[in-house]
Amino acid sequence: MIDKRVGSPREAVAGIGDGDAVMIGGFGEAGSPIELIHALIDHGAANLTVISNNSGSGEIGLAALIRAGQVARIVCSFPRSTNSRVFPDLFHAGRIELELVPQGTLAERIRAGGAGIPAFYTPTAAGTDLEAGKERREFDGRPCLLEHALVADWALIKARTADSHGNLVYNKTARNFSPLMAMAGRNTVVQASSVVEPGGLDPETVITPGIFVDHVVHVPDPQHESELVARGARYP
Amino acid sequence: MSATVTGLTTHQIARRSALDIADGSYVNLGIGLPELIALFIPNDREIVLHVENGLLGMGPSPEPGDGHPELINAGKKQVTTLPGASFFHQADSFAMIRGGHLDLSVLGALQVAANGDLANWSTGREGAIPAVGGAMDLVSGVKAVHVITRHCTRDGTPKLVRRCSYPLTGAGVVDRVYTDLAVIDITADGFEVVELAPGVSFDHVAARTAAPLRDARPA
């Protein structure tokens, strides 16, 4: 029998170890799995590499994980936010390492990781400072850079609806990186606002097939980053 | 040089650049000044706005209280969808960008060089947090790249230059620049003025451009 449901965010992240690489879904607050991130803060795994488009806002969610000192390195396209000093302060203090990746290259590196493609060439960033250290090759006279796939020990993502096989449907622009991270995470954990029995999702509308998902946690009423930041919330 | 020359307001620059977007285009508008263009799409045209975090068919800002934190644009502001909209993941979104499926990208700029180089992601200032987002992907893949910007910085330094001093977003990528003073094409021969803002002279623009400027206005 396949049933990927687990009882709580705490159980879902319990296997994350020190030094693990963790992909975290979301573009800004849309799709950010706040409850899973908070469970990871409680869990306490340290020296993590986090792969996520942004570096969080305020002092909750991803920003709180960084503030807790659990993140040694972040792979990110836009680690800047008008309402958080957490990442900049640690970055300036030399306490967190940054690998800056153009957003489309980040997406494609994650997709490649999940698809078994070790590396690919892209024209993005050729001739810029982000070319440094990358192999260059011309295709049809156009300079391109070799980019390597990204995989991770864990992917933490958020969906609107999951079934117990891990088939997923997302919500609006909260989909963003999550279907890619689900593929590239060796252990993919989903927090879903609703969880249904197999057959409860129309196969034609499934966005992420359950084969890419390992654990499903029901988080019926997920918090929203902007609402928490607006009222000055901190975690823990 | 007359002190009374004011040029266009930012809204007027946005309105002017919107006039050149063809009916039926798929267009990505960058964060900041380019976002204003959405307000000025002419009524007789249907233009599909692409949001790189996963939406085609972006509509206007929601009424207060009607928005949703999971329906946002690249600037992380709440938006709406228009009939015919679609959602997709980041690899599909950047396949649209990198794969040449979008007709136009409109971006802001720190500097544009006469050879089409664009600098718009970093001043390279010591201690600044580097953040690039999707700008390098947009300029590498979209069919046409337009820039809308003030002609000079607040302290009067030209943004149109011979060579960018700031780190590049892309090399040789810009096709056309809309400023408060003029519409300027990037050609094999460098900057060419194709239109002046009302009340602005060619010499006024040339004096505020740190590269050779040719007058290519229709006779």
Tab-separated table of C-alpha atoms in Angstrom:
chain	number	residue	atom	x	y	z
A	1	MET	CA	0.000	0.000	0.000
A	2	ILE	CA	1.247	3.443	-0.805
A	3	ASP	CA	0.418	6.118	1.705
A	4	LYS	CA	2.916	8.970	1.961
A	5	ARG	CA	1.061	10.885	4.655
A	6	VAL	CA	2.895	11.741	7.836
A	7	GLY	CA	1.323	13.190	10.953
A	8	SER	CA	3.090	16.510	11.383
A	9	PRO	CA	5.688	18.867	9.944
A	10	ARG	CA	7.969	17.814	12.810
A	11	GLU	CA	7.903	14.157	11.729
A	12	ALA	CA	8.272	15.130	8.071
A	13	VAL	CA	11.588	16.939	8.588
A	14	ALA	CA	12.983	14.690	11.341
A	15	GLY	CA	15.432	12.991	8.983
A	16	ILE	CA	17.204	16.177	7.872
A	17	GLY	CA	20.819	15.978	8.998
A	18	ASP	CA	23.620	18.437	9.651
A	19	GLY	CA	25.301	19.420	6.396
A	20	ASP	CA	22.377	18.397	4.190
A	21	ALA	CA	21.371	20.328	1.073
A	22	VAL	CA	17.752	21.476	1.253
A	23	MET	CA	15.733	22.943	-1.617
A	24	ILE	CA	12.966	25.246	-0.383
A	25	GLY	CA	10.144	26.165	-2.759
A	26	GLY	CA	8.713	29.613	-3.218
A	27	PHE	CA	9.177	32.878	-5.048
A	28	GLY	CA	8.981	35.492	-2.349
A	29	GLU	CA	6.180	34.336	-0.106
A	30	ALA	CA	4.233	32.555	-2.856
A	31	GLY	CA	4.808	28.852	-2.320
A	32	SER	CA	7.081	29.227	0.684
A	33	PRO	CA	6.424	26.232	2.989
A	34	ILE	CA	6.530	28.240	6.226
A	35	GLU	CA	5.264	25.472	8.506
A	36	LEU	CA	7.917	23.035	7.231
A	37	ILE	CA	10.631	25.688	7.618
A	38	HIS	CA	9.545	26.390	11.180
A	39	ALA	CA	9.624	22.660	11.907
A	40	LEU	CA	13.187	22.596	10.539
A	41	ILE	CA	14.108	25.440	12.896
A	42	ASP	CA	12.705	23.456	15.833
A	43	HIS	CA	14.542	20.360	14.577
A	44	GLY	CA	17.806	22.272	14.588
A	45	ALA	CA	19.812	20.666	11.754
A	46	ALA	CA	22.839	22.871	11.113
A	47	ASN	CA	25.405	23.679	8.457
A	48	LEU	CA	22.741	23.377	5.768
A	49	THR	CA	23.018	24.377	2.133
A	50	VAL	CA	19.737	25.995	1.129
A	51	ILE	CA	18.688	26.273	-2.511
A	52	SER	CA	15.867	28.801	-2.864
A	53	ASN	CA	15.098	31.765	-5.110
A	54	ASN	CA	15.109	34.313	-2.294
A	55	SER	CA	16.484	34.682	1.225
A	56	GLY	CA	13.265	35.393	3.101
A	57	SER	CA	11.550	38.428	4.538
A	58	GLY	CA	11.036	39.759	8.041
A	59	GLU	CA	12.076	37.323	10.762
A	60	ILE	CA	9.884	34.349	9.955
A	61	GLY	CA	10.083	31.453	7.531
A	62	LEU	CA	13.294	31.259	5.504
A	63	ALA	CA	14.697	34.442	7.079
A	64	ALA	CA	14.203	32.902	10.524
A	65	LEU	CA	16.011	29.710	9.465
A	66	ILE	CA	18.937	31.852	8.304
A	67	ARG	CA	18.854	33.973	11.459
A	68	ALA	CA	18.964	30.771	13.534
A	69	GLY	CA	22.430	30.177	12.063
A	70	GLN	CA	21.448	26.854	10.492
A	71	VAL	CA	22.361	27.843	6.938
A	72	ALA	CA	26.041	27.818	5.959
A	73	ARG	CA	25.471	28.416	2.265
A	74	ILE	CA	22.635	29.623	0.067
A	75	VAL	CA	22.169	29.143	-3.674
A	76	CYS	CA	19.865	31.911	-4.742
A	77	SER	CA	18.928	34.357	-7.533
A	78	PHE	CA	17.675	37.314	-5.505
A	79	PRO	CA	18.850	37.373	-1.860
A	80	ARG	CA	17.527	40.861	-1.225
A	81	SER	CA	14.323	42.006	0.384
A	82	THR	CA	13.105	45.440	1.390
A	83	ASN	CA	11.972	44.165	4.758
A	84	SER	CA	14.690	41.861	6.035
A	85	ARG	CA	18.198	42.514	7.334
A	86	VAL	CA	18.784	38.863	8.274
A	87	PHE	CA	20.641	37.687	5.187
A	88	PRO	CA	22.589	40.925	4.517
A	89	ASP	CA	23.820	41.106	8.103
A	90	LEU	CA	25.085	37.505	8.161
A	91	PHE	CA	26.526	37.881	4.646
A	92	HIS	CA	28.474	40.996	5.609
A	93	ALA	CA	29.665	39.254	8.765
A	94	GLY	CA	31.053	36.450	6.605
A	95	ARG	CA	28.811	33.904	8.306
A	96	ILE	CA	26.902	32.723	5.233
A	97	GLU	CA	28.180	31.884	1.781
A	98	LEU	CA	26.239	32.914	-1.333
A	99	GLU	CA	26.198	31.322	-4.772
A	100	LEU	CA	24.327	33.791	-6.985
A	101	VAL	CA	22.555	32.152	-9.941
A	102	PRO	CA	20.337	33.796	-12.568
A	103	GLN	CA	16.731	32.785	-11.938
A	104	GLY	CA	16.218	30.843	-15.168
A	105	THR	CA	19.546	29.078	-14.783
A	106	LEU	CA	18.606	28.187	-11.206
A	107	ALA	CA	15.306	26.712	-12.417
A	108	GLU	CA	16.962	24.762	-15.226
A	109	ARG	CA	19.780	23.462	-12.995
A	110	ILE	CA	17.153	22.099	-10.613
A	111	ARG	CA	15.099	20.653	-13.465
A	112	ALA	CA	18.232	19.051	-14.909
A	113	GLY	CA	19.100	17.574	-11.523
A	114	GLY	CA	15.702	15.960	-11.278
A	115	ALA	CA	15.817	14.769	-14.892
A	116	GLY	CA	19.210	13.091	-14.768
A	117	ILE	CA	20.953	15.667	-16.977
A	118	PRO	CA	24.350	16.393	-15.381
A	119	ALA	CA	24.964	19.747	-17.090
A	120	PHE	CA	23.813	21.951	-19.961
A	121	TYR	CA	24.883	25.030	-21.913
A	122	THR	CA	22.952	28.286	-21.720
A	123	PRO	CA	23.546	31.757	-23.195
A	124	THR	CA	22.401	33.359	-19.926
A	125	ALA	CA	25.190	35.301	-18.143
A	126	ALA	CA	27.754	34.905	-20.947
A	127	GLY	CA	29.918	38.018	-20.978
A	128	THR	CA	28.942	39.000	-17.427
A	129	ASP	CA	30.651	38.720	-14.039
A	130	LEU	CA	28.652	35.539	-13.385
A	131	GLU	CA	30.608	33.818	-16.157
A	132	ALA	CA	33.628	33.526	-13.851
A	133	GLY	CA	34.910	29.967	-13.506
A	134	LYS	CA	32.461	28.506	-16.039
A	135	GLU	CA	33.342	26.630	-19.191
A	136	ARG	CA	32.424	28.629	-22.315
A	137	ARG	CA	31.549	27.194	-25.701
A	138	GLU	CA	30.035	28.782	-28.797
A	139	PHE	CA	26.943	27.369	-30.461
A	140	ASP	CA	25.961	28.924	-33.807
A	141	GLY	CA	28.401	31.717	-33.039
A	142	ARG	CA	26.783	32.457	-29.695
A	143	PRO	CA	28.769	32.194	-26.458
A	144	CYS	CA	27.195	29.853	-23.911
A	145	LEU	CA	28.172	28.725	-20.420
A	146	LEU	CA	28.217	25.219	-18.986
A	147	GLU	CA	25.925	24.996	-15.975
A	148	HIS	CA	25.799	21.986	-13.670
A	149	ALA	CA	22.681	20.299	-12.378
A	150	LEU	CA	21.530	20.807	-8.809
A	151	VAL	CA	20.211	18.034	-6.614
A	152	ALA	CA	19.533	18.070	-2.894
A	153	ASP	CA	19.063	15.706	0.012
A	154	TRP	CA	15.697	17.304	0.709
A	155	ALA	CA	13.072	19.387	-1.025
A	156	LEU	CA	10.509	21.217	1.126
A	157	ILE	CA	7.571	22.480	-0.884
A	158	LYS	CA	3.978	23.647	-0.577
A	159	ALA	CA	0.936	22.528	-2.566
A	160	ARG	CA	-2.765	23.327	-2.512
A	161	THR	CA	-3.933	19.721	-2.766
A	162	ALA	CA	-2.133	16.394	-2.464
A	163	ASP	CA	-3.415	12.848	-2.551
A	164	SER	CA	-1.896	10.110	-0.419
A	165	HIS	CA	0.261	9.002	-3.382
A	166	GLY	CA	1.833	12.463	-3.466
A	167	ASN	CA	0.163	13.706	-6.641
A	168	LEU	CA	0.071	17.496	-6.387
A	169	VAL	CA	-1.843	20.541	-7.539
A	170	TYR	CA	-0.499	23.991	-6.696
A	171	ASN	CA	-2.053	27.397	-6.136
A	172	LYS	CA	-1.587	30.213	-8.665
A	173	THR	CA	1.949	31.648	-8.770
A	174	ALA	CA	2.883	29.541	-5.720
A	175	ARG	CA	3.806	26.747	-8.148
A	176	ASN	CA	7.072	28.424	-9.248
A	177	PHE	CA	10.060	26.212	-8.285
A	178	SER	CA	8.156	23.467	-6.458
A	179	PRO	CA	7.520	20.969	-9.293
A	180	LEU	CA	11.232	21.174	-10.194
A	181	MET	CA	12.426	20.804	-6.620
A	182	ALA	CA	10.097	17.851	-6.112
A	183	MET	CA	12.045	16.101	-8.896
A	184	ALA	CA	15.496	17.112	-7.657
A	185	GLY	CA	15.081	16.304	-3.966
A	186	ARG	CA	16.097	12.831	-2.849
A	187	ASN	CA	13.479	13.219	-0.119
A	188	THR	CA	10.630	15.509	-1.094
A	189	VAL	CA	8.322	16.738	1.638
A	190	VAL	CA	5.077	18.505	0.731
A	191	GLN	CA	2.839	20.541	2.974
A	192	ALA	CA	-0.615	20.608	1.427
A	193	SER	CA	-3.660	22.646	2.416
A	194	SER	CA	-5.882	19.706	1.619
A	195	VAL	CA	-5.097	16.007	1.362
A	196	VAL	CA	-7.421	13.638	-0.479
A	197	GLU	CA	-7.642	9.908	-1.135
A	198	PRO	CA	-6.305	8.451	-4.409
A	199	GLY	CA	-8.864	9.270	-7.080
A	200	GLY	CA	-9.631	12.589	-5.475
A	201	LEU	CA	-7.534	14.421	-8.064
A	202	ASP	CA	-8.334	14.340	-11.776
A	203	PRO	CA	-5.222	12.772	-13.387
A	204	GLU	CA	-5.495	15.356	-16.192
A	205	THR	CA	-4.928	18.184	-13.717
A	206	VAL	CA	-2.074	16.704	-11.661
A	207	ILE	CA	0.978	18.977	-11.960
A	208	THR	CA	3.496	16.907	-9.985
A	209	PRO	CA	3.084	13.128	-10.284
A	210	GLY	CA	3.413	11.322	-6.953
A	211	ILE	CA	6.582	9.475	-7.971
A	212	PHE	CA	8.502	12.667	-7.158
A	213	VAL	CA	7.068	12.970	-3.652
A	214	ASP	CA	8.045	11.085	-0.488
A	215	HIS	CA	6.119	12.651	2.374
A	216	VAL	CA	2.821	14.551	2.523
A	217	VAL	CA	1.834	16.638	5.544
A	218	HIS	CA	-1.591	18.167	5.938
A	219	VAL	CA	-1.292	21.860	6.894
A	220	PRO	CA	-4.888	22.988	6.517
A	221	ASP	CA	-4.535	26.728	6.978
A	222	PRO	CA	-0.995	27.767	6.053
A	223	GLN	CA	0.305	31.111	7.239
A	224	HIS	CA	1.294	33.798	4.775
A	225	GLU	CA	4.672	35.477	5.073
A	226	SER	CA	3.419	38.993	4.269
A	227	GLU	CA	0.715	38.787	6.932
A	228	LEU	CA	3.205	37.573	9.548
A	229	VAL	CA	5.742	40.250	8.577
A	230	ALA	CA	3.037	42.957	8.660
A	231	ARG	CA	2.330	42.180	12.284
A	232	GLY	CA	6.010	41.955	13.200
A	233	ALA	CA	5.989	38.217	13.937
A	234	ARG	CA	9.220	36.383	14.754
A	235	TYR	CA	9.921	32.685	14.848
A	236	PRO	CA	10.467	31.066	17.249
B	1	MET	CA	20.692	74.806	-23.486
B	2	SER	CA	17.437	76.036	-22.054
B	3	ALA	CA	16.740	75.558	-18.377
B	4	THR	CA	13.041	75.234	-19.208
B	5	VAL	CA	13.462	71.863	-20.967
B	6	THR	CA	11.706	69.277	-18.823
B	7	GLY	CA	11.217	66.267	-21.065
B	8	LEU	CA	8.706	63.543	-20.308
B	9	THR	CA	7.530	62.409	-16.886
B	10	THR	CA	8.076	58.732	-16.033
B	11	HIS	CA	4.402	58.062	-16.811
B	12	GLN	CA	4.817	59.757	-20.180
B	13	ILE	CA	7.907	57.658	-20.971
B	14	ALA	CA	5.907	54.538	-20.107
B	15	ARG	CA	3.012	55.733	-22.279
B	16	ARG	CA	5.358	56.468	-25.198
B	17	SER	CA	7.025	53.034	-25.024
B	18	ALA	CA	3.628	51.296	-24.777
B	19	LEU	CA	2.672	52.790	-28.163
B	20	ASP	CA	5.318	50.626	-29.861
B	21	ILE	CA	4.086	47.287	-28.459
B	22	ALA	CA	2.322	45.432	-31.258
B	23	ASP	CA	-1.144	43.918	-30.929
B	24	GLY	CA	-0.907	40.237	-29.990
B	25	SER	CA	2.537	40.520	-28.372
B	26	TYR	CA	3.716	38.471	-25.413
B	27	VAL	CA	5.652	40.880	-23.231
B	28	ASN	CA	7.629	40.797	-19.980
B	29	LEU	CA	7.797	44.050	-18.021
B	30	GLY	CA	10.704	44.407	-15.602
B	31	ILE	CA	10.422	45.586	-12.020
B	32	GLY	CA	10.139	49.344	-11.393
B	33	LEU	CA	9.641	51.858	-14.186
B	34	PRO	CA	8.690	49.197	-16.811
B	35	GLU	CA	5.770	48.091	-14.608
B	36	LEU	CA	4.085	51.433	-15.396
B	37	ILE	CA	3.734	50.401	-19.049
B	38	ALA	CA	0.866	48.072	-18.085
B	39	LEU	CA	-1.194	51.202	-17.301
B	40	PHE	CA	-0.806	52.537	-20.843
B	41	ILE	CA	-1.459	49.608	-23.192
B	42	PRO	CA	-3.615	51.151	-25.961
B	43	ASN	CA	-7.242	49.980	-25.821
B	44	ASP	CA	-7.244	48.669	-29.388
B	45	ARG	CA	-4.566	46.059	-28.629
B	46	GLU	CA	-4.484	42.766	-26.786
B	47	ILE	CA	-1.092	42.249	-25.192
B	48	VAL	CA	-0.339	39.270	-22.938
B	49	LEU	CA	1.885	40.162	-20.012
B	50	HIS	CA	4.313	37.484	-18.832
B	51	VAL	CA	5.295	37.336	-15.172
B	52	GLU	CA	8.482	35.304	-14.802
B	53	ASN	CA	7.451	33.726	-11.526
B	54	GLY	CA	4.796	31.806	-13.428
B	55	LEU	CA	1.898	33.658	-15.068
B	56	LEU	CA	0.847	34.644	-18.573
B	57	GLY	CA	-2.081	37.050	-18.715
B	58	MET	CA	-1.380	39.370	-15.801
B	59	GLY	CA	-4.166	41.811	-15.048
B	60	PRO	CA	-4.190	45.018	-13.008
B	61	SER	CA	-3.547	45.297	-9.287
B	62	PRO	CA	-6.397	43.903	-7.198
B	63	GLU	CA	-8.808	46.138	-5.325
B	64	PRO	CA	-7.770	46.472	-1.669
B	65	GLY	CA	-8.684	43.256	0.139
B	66	ASP	CA	-9.263	41.266	-3.070
B	67	GLY	CA	-5.675	40.147	-3.643
B	68	HIS	CA	-4.037	36.871	-2.679
B	69	PRO	CA	-0.479	36.439	-1.317
B	70	GLU	CA	0.043	33.567	-3.757
B	71	LEU	CA	-0.860	35.597	-6.845
B	72	ILE	CA	2.067	37.986	-7.216
B	73	ASN	CA	4.346	39.450	-9.871
B	74	ALA	CA	8.137	39.487	-10.087
B	75	GLY	CA	8.181	42.598	-7.907
B	76	LYS	CA	6.310	40.498	-5.304
B	77	LYS	CA	3.240	42.739	-5.578
B	78	GLN	CA	-0.231	41.220	-5.703
B	79	VAL	CA	-1.765	41.095	-9.183
B	80	THR	CA	-4.818	39.619	-10.908
B	81	THR	CA	-5.330	37.338	-13.901
B	82	LEU	CA	-7.155	38.174	-17.122
B	83	PRO	CA	-9.398	35.729	-19.029
B	84	GLY	CA	-7.095	33.388	-20.952
B	85	ALA	CA	-4.391	33.440	-18.268
B	86	SER	CA	-2.237	30.427	-17.385
B	87	PHE	CA	0.069	29.393	-14.547
B	88	PHE	CA	3.279	27.394	-15.010
B	89	HIS	CA	6.473	26.462	-13.191
B	90	GLN	CA	9.834	28.231	-13.376
B	91	ALA	CA	11.454	25.942	-15.953
B	92	ASP	CA	8.540	26.516	-18.345
B	93	SER	CA	8.571	30.233	-17.597
B	94	PHE	CA	12.245	30.548	-18.462
B	95	ALA	CA	11.817	28.258	-21.471
B	96	MET	CA	9.431	30.945	-22.734
B	97	ILE	CA	12.124	33.544	-22.026
B	98	ARG	CA	15.288	31.744	-23.078
B	99	GLY	CA	13.603	29.869	-25.925
B	100	GLY	CA	12.701	33.065	-27.766
B	101	HIS	CA	8.939	32.718	-27.314
B	102	LEU	CA	8.411	36.163	-25.814
B	103	ASP	CA	8.274	39.079	-28.237
B	104	LEU	CA	9.534	41.825	-25.987
B	105	SER	CA	11.274	42.429	-22.685
B	106	VAL	CA	11.179	45.951	-21.262
B	107	LEU	CA	13.752	46.614	-18.576
B	108	GLY	CA	15.074	49.455	-16.483
B	109	ALA	CA	18.747	50.385	-16.640
B	110	LEU	CA	21.644	51.737	-14.656
B	111	GLN	CA	23.601	52.156	-17.906
B	112	VAL	CA	23.167	51.333	-21.589
B	113	ALA	CA	26.210	51.345	-23.866
B	114	ALA	CA	26.378	52.334	-27.537
B	115	ASN	CA	27.088	48.692	-28.438
B	116	GLY	CA	23.868	47.526	-26.744
B	117	ASP	CA	25.445	46.358	-23.490
B	118	LEU	CA	23.082	46.653	-20.537
B	119	ALA	CA	23.948	47.119	-16.865
B	120	ASN	CA	20.924	46.954	-14.595
B	121	TRP	CA	21.569	44.516	-11.756
B	122	SER	CA	24.487	45.814	-9.720
B	123	THR	CA	26.497	48.965	-9.212
B	124	GLY	CA	29.369	46.733	-8.121
B	125	ARG	CA	29.515	48.833	-4.964
B	126	GLU	CA	31.566	47.340	-2.138
B	127	GLY	CA	29.273	45.688	0.376
B	128	ALA	CA	26.175	45.621	-1.836
B	129	ILE	CA	24.213	42.375	-1.761
B	130	PRO	CA	24.392	40.932	-5.271
B	131	ALA	CA	20.948	39.980	-6.609
B	132	VAL	CA	20.222	39.262	-10.253
B	133	GLY	CA	16.794	37.579	-10.522
B	134	GLY	CA	15.722	36.873	-14.101
B	135	ALA	CA	17.322	39.854	-15.861
B	136	MET	CA	20.230	37.937	-17.424
B	137	ASP	CA	17.856	35.268	-18.749
B	138	LEU	CA	15.494	37.882	-20.202
B	139	VAL	CA	18.180	39.691	-22.179
B	140	SER	CA	19.667	36.432	-23.450
B	141	GLY	CA	16.473	35.029	-24.906
B	142	VAL	CA	13.640	37.461	-25.595
B	143	LYS	CA	13.293	38.543	-29.252
B	144	ALA	CA	13.553	42.283	-28.570
B	145	VAL	CA	14.855	44.153	-25.531
B	146	HIS	CA	13.715	47.701	-24.828
B	147	VAL	CA	14.929	49.849	-21.976
B	148	ILE	CA	12.949	52.613	-20.332
B	149	THR	CA	14.855	54.961	-18.082
B	150	ARG	CA	15.551	58.547	-17.169
B	151	HIS	CA	18.204	59.843	-19.548
B	152	CYS	CA	20.479	60.792	-16.633
B	153	THR	CA	20.770	59.876	-12.975
B	154	ARG	CA	19.452	62.235	-10.300
B	155	ASP	CA	22.836	63.971	-10.128
B	156	GLY	CA	22.866	64.480	-13.908
B	157	THR	CA	25.272	61.688	-14.873
B	158	PRO	CA	24.441	60.250	-18.322
B	159	LYS	CA	23.120	56.694	-18.345
B	160	LEU	CA	23.772	56.283	-22.070
B	161	VAL	CA	27.486	55.698	-22.324
B	162	ARG	CA	30.267	54.505	-24.619
B	163	ARG	CA	31.022	51.481	-22.400
B	164	CYS	CA	29.245	50.427	-19.209
B	165	SER	CA	31.278	50.901	-16.040
B	166	TYR	CA	28.834	48.836	-13.979
B	167	PRO	CA	28.719	45.013	-14.206
B	168	LEU	CA	26.875	43.840	-17.313
B	169	THR	CA	23.487	42.137	-17.368
B	170	GLY	CA	24.096	41.166	-20.988
B	171	ALA	CA	26.438	42.085	-23.831
B	172	GLY	CA	24.999	43.675	-26.977
B	173	VAL	CA	21.396	42.970	-26.021
B	174	VAL	CA	19.474	46.272	-26.094
B	175	ASP	CA	17.551	47.260	-29.242
B	176	ARG	CA	15.916	50.533	-28.233
B	177	VAL	CA	15.910	52.998	-25.331
B	178	TYR	CA	13.027	55.263	-24.255
B	179	THR	CA	14.011	58.175	-22.046
B	180	ASP	CA	12.481	61.422	-20.859
B	181	LEU	CA	14.332	63.147	-23.703
B	182	ALA	CA	14.247	60.842	-26.705
B	183	VAL	CA	13.682	57.474	-28.334
B	184	ILE	CA	17.065	56.036	-29.280
B	185	ASP	CA	17.868	52.948	-31.328
B	186	ILE	CA	21.020	50.899	-30.838
B	187	THR	CA	22.507	50.220	-34.256
B	188	ALA	CA	25.757	48.858	-35.621
B	189	ASP	CA	26.842	52.518	-35.667
B	190	GLY	CA	25.872	53.158	-32.050
B	191	PHE	CA	23.114	55.388	-30.659
B	192	GLU	CA	20.644	56.882	-33.151
B	193	VAL	CA	17.924	59.323	-32.108
B	194	VAL	CA	14.686	58.389	-33.865
B	195	GLU	CA	12.409	60.750	-31.936
B	196	LEU	CA	12.784	63.709	-29.579
B	197	ALA	CA	10.426	64.470	-26.703
B	198	PRO	CA	8.335	67.617	-27.283
B	199	GLY	CA	10.409	70.754	-26.747
B	200	VAL	CA	13.712	68.871	-26.578
B	201	SER	CA	16.482	69.593	-29.097
B	202	PHE	CA	18.958	67.104	-30.509
B	203	ASP	CA	21.820	69.111	-29.013
B	204	HIS	CA	20.187	68.973	-25.586
B	205	VAL	CA	20.129	65.157	-25.791
B	206	ALA	CA	23.641	64.927	-27.224
B	207	ALA	CA	24.980	67.037	-24.356
B	208	ARG	CA	23.514	64.540	-21.893
B	209	THR	CA	24.734	61.401	-23.632
B	210	ALA	CA	28.245	60.114	-22.916
B	211	ALA	CA	28.707	58.562	-26.348
B	212	PRO	CA	28.392	59.689	-29.961
B	213	LEU	CA	24.786	60.253	-31.007
B	214	ARG	CA	23.476	60.309	-34.571
B	215	ASP	CA	20.342	62.123	-35.638
B	216	ALA	CA	18.241	59.536	-37.482
B	217	ARG	CA	14.890	61.270	-37.249
B	218	PRO	CA	12.739	60.985	-40.340
B	219	ALA	CA	13.189	64.106	-42.467
